[in-house]
C-alpha positions as a Python dict, from the first residue, in 0.01 Angstrom:
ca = {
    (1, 'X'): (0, 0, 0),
    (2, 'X'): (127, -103, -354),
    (3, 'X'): (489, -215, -420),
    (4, 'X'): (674, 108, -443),
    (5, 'X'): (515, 277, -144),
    (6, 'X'): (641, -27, 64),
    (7, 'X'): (1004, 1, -80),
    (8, 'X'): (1006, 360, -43),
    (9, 'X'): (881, 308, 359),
    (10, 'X'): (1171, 103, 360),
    (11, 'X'): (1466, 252, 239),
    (12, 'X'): (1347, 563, 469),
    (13, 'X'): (1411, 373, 753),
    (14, 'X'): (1731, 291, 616),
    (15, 'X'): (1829, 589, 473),
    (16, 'X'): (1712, 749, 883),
    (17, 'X'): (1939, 485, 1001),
    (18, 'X'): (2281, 591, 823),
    (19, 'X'): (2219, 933, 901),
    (20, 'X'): (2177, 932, 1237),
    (21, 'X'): (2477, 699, 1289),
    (22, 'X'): (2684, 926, 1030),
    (23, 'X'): (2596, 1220, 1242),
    (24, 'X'): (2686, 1026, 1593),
    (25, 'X'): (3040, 889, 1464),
    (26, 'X'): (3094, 1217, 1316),
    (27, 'X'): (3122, 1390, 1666),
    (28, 'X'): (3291, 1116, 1842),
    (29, 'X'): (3674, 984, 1866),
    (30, 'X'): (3608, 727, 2095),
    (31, 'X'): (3522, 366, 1983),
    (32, 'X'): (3321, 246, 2252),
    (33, 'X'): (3033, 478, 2243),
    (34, 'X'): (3058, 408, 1861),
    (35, 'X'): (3006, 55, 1955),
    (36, 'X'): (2740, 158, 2204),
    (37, 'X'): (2558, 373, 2012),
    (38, 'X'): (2538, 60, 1737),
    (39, 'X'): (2421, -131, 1990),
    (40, 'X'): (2126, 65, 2061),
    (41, 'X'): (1949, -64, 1734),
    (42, 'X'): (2091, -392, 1789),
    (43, 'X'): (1707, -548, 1683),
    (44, 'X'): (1677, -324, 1347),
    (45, 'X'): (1628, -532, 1048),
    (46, 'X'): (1878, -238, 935),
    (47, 'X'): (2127, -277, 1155),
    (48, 'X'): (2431, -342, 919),
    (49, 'X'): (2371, -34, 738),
    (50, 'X'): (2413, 172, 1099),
    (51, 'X'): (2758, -28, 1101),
    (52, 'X'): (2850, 90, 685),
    (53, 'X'): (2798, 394, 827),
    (54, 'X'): (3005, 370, 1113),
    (55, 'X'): (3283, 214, 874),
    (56, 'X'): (3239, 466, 633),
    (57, 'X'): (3296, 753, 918),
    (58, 'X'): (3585, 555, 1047),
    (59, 'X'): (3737, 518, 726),
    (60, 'X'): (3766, 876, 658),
    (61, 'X'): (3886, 963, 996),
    (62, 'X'): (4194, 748, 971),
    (63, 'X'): (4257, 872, 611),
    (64, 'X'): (4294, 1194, 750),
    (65, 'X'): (4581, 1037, 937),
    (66, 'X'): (4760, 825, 661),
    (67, 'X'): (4612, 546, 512),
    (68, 'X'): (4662, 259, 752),
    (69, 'X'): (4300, 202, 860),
    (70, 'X'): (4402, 128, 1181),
    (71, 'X'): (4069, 186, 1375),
    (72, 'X'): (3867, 93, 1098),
    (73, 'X'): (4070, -266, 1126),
    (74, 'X'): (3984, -260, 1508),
    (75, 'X'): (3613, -208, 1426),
    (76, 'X'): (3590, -454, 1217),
    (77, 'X'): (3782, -692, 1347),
    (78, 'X'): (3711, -666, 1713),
    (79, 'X'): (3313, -535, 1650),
    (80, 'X'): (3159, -613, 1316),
    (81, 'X'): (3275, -913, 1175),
    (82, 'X'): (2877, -1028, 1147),
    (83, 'X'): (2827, -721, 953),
    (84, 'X'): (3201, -762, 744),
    (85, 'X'): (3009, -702, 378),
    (86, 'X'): (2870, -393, 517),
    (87, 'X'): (3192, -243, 688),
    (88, 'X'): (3407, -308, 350),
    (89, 'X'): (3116, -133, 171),
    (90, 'X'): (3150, 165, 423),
    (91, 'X'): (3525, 178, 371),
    (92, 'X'): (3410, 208, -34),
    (93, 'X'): (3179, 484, 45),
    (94, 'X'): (3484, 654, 196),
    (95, 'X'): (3703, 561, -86),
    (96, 'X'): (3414, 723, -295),
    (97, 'X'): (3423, 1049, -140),
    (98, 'X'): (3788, 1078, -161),
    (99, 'X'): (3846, 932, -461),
    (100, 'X'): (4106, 718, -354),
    (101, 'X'): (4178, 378, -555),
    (102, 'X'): (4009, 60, -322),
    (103, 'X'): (4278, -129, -464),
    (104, 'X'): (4523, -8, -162),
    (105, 'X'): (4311, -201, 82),
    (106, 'X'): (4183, -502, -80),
    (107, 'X'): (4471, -729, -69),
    (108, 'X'): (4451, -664, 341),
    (109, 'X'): (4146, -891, 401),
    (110, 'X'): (3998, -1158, 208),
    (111, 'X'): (3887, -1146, -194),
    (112, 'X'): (3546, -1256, -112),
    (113, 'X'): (3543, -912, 112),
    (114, 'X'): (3772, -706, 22),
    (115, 'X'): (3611, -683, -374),
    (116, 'X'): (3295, -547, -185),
    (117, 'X'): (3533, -205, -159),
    (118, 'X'): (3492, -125, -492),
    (119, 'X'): (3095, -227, -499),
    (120, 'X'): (3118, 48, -216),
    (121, 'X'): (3253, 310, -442),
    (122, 'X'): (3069, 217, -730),
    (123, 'X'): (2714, 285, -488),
    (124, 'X'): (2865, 593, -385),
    (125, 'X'): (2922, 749, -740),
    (126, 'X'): (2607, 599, -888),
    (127, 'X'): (2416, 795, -604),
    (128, 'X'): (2606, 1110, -603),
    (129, 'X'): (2723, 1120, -937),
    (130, 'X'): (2449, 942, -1158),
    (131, 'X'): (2555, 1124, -1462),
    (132, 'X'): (2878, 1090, -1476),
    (133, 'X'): (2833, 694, -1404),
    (134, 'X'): (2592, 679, -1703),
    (135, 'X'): (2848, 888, -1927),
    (136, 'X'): (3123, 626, -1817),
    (137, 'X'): (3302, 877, -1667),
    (138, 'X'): (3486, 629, -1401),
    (139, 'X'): (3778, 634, -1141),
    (140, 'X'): (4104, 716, -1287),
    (141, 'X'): (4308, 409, -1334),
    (142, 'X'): (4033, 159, -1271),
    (143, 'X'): (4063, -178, -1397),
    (144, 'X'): (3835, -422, -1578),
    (145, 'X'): (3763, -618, -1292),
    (146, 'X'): (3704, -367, -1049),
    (147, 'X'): (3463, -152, -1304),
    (148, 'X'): (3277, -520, -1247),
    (149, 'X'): (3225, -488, -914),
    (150, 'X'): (3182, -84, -893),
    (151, 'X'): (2873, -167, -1178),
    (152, 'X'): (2746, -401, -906),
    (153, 'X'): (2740, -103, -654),
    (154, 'X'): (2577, 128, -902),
    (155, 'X'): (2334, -78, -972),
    (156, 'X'): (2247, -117, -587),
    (157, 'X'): (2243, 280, -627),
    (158, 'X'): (2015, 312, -900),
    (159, 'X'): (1753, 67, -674),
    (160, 'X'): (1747, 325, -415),
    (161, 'X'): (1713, 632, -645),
    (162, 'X'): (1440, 458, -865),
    (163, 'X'): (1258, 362, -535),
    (164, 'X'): (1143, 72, -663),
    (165, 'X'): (975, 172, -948),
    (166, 'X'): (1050, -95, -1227),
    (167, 'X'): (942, 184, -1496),
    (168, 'X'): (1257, 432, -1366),
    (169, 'X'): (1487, 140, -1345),
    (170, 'X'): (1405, -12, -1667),
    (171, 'X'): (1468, 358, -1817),
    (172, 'X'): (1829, 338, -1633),
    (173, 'X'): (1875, -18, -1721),
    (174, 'X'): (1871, 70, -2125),
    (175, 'X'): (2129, 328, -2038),
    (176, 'X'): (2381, 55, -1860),
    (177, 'X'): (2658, -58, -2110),
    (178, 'X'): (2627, -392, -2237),
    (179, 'X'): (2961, -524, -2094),
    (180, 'X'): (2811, -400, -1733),
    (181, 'X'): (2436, -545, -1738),
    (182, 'X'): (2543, -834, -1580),
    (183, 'X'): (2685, -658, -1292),
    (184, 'X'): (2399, -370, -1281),
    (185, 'X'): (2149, -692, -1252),
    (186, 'X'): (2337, -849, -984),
    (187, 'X'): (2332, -514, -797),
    (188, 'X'): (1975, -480, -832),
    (189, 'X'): (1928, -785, -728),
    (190, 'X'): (2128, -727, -389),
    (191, 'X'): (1939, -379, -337),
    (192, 'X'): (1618, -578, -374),
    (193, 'X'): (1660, -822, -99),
    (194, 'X'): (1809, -588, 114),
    (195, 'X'): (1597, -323, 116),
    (196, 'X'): (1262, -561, 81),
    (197, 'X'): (896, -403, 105),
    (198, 'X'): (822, -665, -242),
    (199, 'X'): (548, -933, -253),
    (200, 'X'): (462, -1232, -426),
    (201, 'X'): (334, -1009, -734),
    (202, 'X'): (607, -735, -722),
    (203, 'X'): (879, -1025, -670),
    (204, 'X'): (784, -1186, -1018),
    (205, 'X'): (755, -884, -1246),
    (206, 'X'): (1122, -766, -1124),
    (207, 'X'): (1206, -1089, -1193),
    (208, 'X'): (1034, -1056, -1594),
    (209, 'X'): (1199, -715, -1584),
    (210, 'X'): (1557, -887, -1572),
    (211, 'X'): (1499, -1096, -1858),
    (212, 'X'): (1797, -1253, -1971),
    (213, 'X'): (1964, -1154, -1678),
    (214, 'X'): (1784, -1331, -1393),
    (215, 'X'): (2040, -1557, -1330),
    (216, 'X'): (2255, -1288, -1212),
    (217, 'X'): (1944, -1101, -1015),
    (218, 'X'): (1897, -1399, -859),
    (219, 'X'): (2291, -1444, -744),
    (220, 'X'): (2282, -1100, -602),
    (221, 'X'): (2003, -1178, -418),
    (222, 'X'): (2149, -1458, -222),
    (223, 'X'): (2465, -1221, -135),
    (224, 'X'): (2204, -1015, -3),
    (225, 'X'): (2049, -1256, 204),
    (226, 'X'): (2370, -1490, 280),
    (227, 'X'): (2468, -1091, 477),
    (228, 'X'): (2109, -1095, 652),
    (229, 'X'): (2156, -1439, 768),
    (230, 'X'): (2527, -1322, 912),
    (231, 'X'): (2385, -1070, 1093),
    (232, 'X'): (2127, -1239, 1224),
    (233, 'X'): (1848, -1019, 1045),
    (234, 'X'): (1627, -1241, 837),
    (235, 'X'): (1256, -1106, 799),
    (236, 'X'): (928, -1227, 616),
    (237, 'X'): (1033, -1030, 328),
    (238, 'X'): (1373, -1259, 284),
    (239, 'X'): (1152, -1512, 300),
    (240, 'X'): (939, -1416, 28),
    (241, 'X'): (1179, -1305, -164),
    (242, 'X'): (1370, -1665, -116),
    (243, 'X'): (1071, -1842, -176),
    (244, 'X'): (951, -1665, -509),
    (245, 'X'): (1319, -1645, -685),
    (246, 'X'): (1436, -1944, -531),
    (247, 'X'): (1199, -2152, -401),
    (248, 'X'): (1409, -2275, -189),
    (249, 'X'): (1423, -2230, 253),
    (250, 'X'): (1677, -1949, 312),
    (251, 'X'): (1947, -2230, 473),
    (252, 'X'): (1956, -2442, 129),
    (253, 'X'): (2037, -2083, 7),
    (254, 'X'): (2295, -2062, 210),
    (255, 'X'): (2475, -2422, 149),
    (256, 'X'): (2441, -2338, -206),
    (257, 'X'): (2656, -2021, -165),
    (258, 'X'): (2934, -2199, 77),
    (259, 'X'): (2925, -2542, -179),
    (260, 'X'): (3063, -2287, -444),
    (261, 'X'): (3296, -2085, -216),
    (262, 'X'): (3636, -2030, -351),
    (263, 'X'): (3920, -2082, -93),
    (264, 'X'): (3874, -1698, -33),
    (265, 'X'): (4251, -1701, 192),
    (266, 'X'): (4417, -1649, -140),
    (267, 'X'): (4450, -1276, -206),
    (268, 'X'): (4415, -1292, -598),
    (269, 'X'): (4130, -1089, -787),
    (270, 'X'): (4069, -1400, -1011),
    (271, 'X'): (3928, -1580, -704),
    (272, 'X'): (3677, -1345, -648),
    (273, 'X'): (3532, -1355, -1015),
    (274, 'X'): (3549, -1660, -1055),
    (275, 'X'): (3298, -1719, -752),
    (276, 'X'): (3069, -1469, -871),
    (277, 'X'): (3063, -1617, -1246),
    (278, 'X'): (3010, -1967, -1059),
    (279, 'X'): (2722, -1804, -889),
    (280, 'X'): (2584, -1697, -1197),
    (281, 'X'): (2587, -2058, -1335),
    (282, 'X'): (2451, -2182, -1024),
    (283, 'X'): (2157, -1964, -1045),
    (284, 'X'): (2012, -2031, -1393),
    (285, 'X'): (1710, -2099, -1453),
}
């Protein structure tokens, strides 16, 4: 099976996964069998996407009531703090849909979590409204450092849609503003470890395919897998992946993340960017 068949085979599960626990939430009110039905697929390698999804549904829910979150909040805090990225991401995808500024919610949990709202939104437009993305056709009243992070979340997008081919996303990447490649690489470079299905082989030509940009492919990629190691949901494709890009064991990954964490209690937008641009440093080559 060559590289793109395996991604592909991969983001189906996925993709089956979010669905089905869309559909589930969707015709429920009542937490617990949420939780329950979460539960359920407990040992997916996927299982943080079941829980955006959840968030996601969640999120909408109580924005039908106001905008107070308050069982989102529950969920997360009470269910799904191993899966945190994932439930702020869900909260973006509902933010997305209703196009409703992230910047309400983010100074209610931490910068290093509550940025990953507008990387939400940013994957929700870039799937469902590629063109408009690529025109630059953005939220109304978005800011310079959020478009950062919503290019981050397109660029996970644009992984999914291009399936892994590196000849699609290399046709997409020429279309990504200058000021934004940094952030579309770092997305890509999320979306890749996530999703998985690459080798040795297919692991070292994305990595040629970044070019002067695998510095911030590479920081992406250990967000990606410091949020597989939360969960609990590290697989032989993390470990390929960490080994090729890295070559480091997925734990020196980690203390290499948490020696350049920003005291992430301070709810200021700077703090946020500034770990991300130390990340970036970190990860030259």
């Amino acid at each position: 099976m060559n590289a793109e068949n395996r991604v592909a085979e991969k983001m189906q599960i996925l993709q089956e996964l979010f669905q089905s626990t869309k559909a589930f939430v969707e015709q429920t009110t009542d937490l617990s069998d949420v939780i329950k039905f979460l539960t359920q697929h407990k040992n997916s390698e996927f299982v943080s996407i079941a829980y955006e999804a959840a968030a996601m549904v969640l999120a909408l829910n109580d924005l039908e009531q106001g905008k107070t979150l308050d069982t989102w909040q529950v969920f997360l805090e009470k269910y799904a703090q191993e899966h945190a990225v994932q439930v702020h991401i869900g909260l973006g995808w509902a933010c997305g849909q209703q196009r409703l500024n992230p910047s309400l919610w983010i100074n209610m949990t931490t910068p290093l979590l509550g940025w990953r709202i507008w990387d939400g939104y940013g994957y929700y437009d870039g799937f469902f409204r590629k063109r408009k993305v690529l025109q630059e056709a953005y939220p109304p009243n978005i800011l310079e450092e959020e478009l950062q992070v919503y290019w981050q979340g397109a660029g996970r997008s644009f992984w999914y849609t291009c399936k892994g081919n590196r000849e699609k996303l290399q046709k997409i990447s020429s279309k990504i503003p200058l000021n934004y490649q940094a952030s579309f690489w770092r997305g890509i470079g999320i979306a890749s470890a996530y999703v998985g299905g690459l080798r040795s082989e297919d692991c070292q030509q994305l990595w040629q395919l970044a070019a002067t940009y695998q510095a911030q492919l590479k920081a992406g990629a250990a967000l990606a897998i410091k949020s597989r190691v939360a969960a609990n949901t590290v697989v032989e494709d993390t470990e390929i992946l960490a080994r090729e890009w890295f070559n480091l064991p997925i734990l020196k990954i980690i203390d290499l993340l948490n020696n350049n964490a920003i005291d992430s209690t301070v709810a200021n937008a700077a703090w946020y960017h500034t770990w991300i641009m130390q990340l970036d440093e970190v990860f030259k080559s």
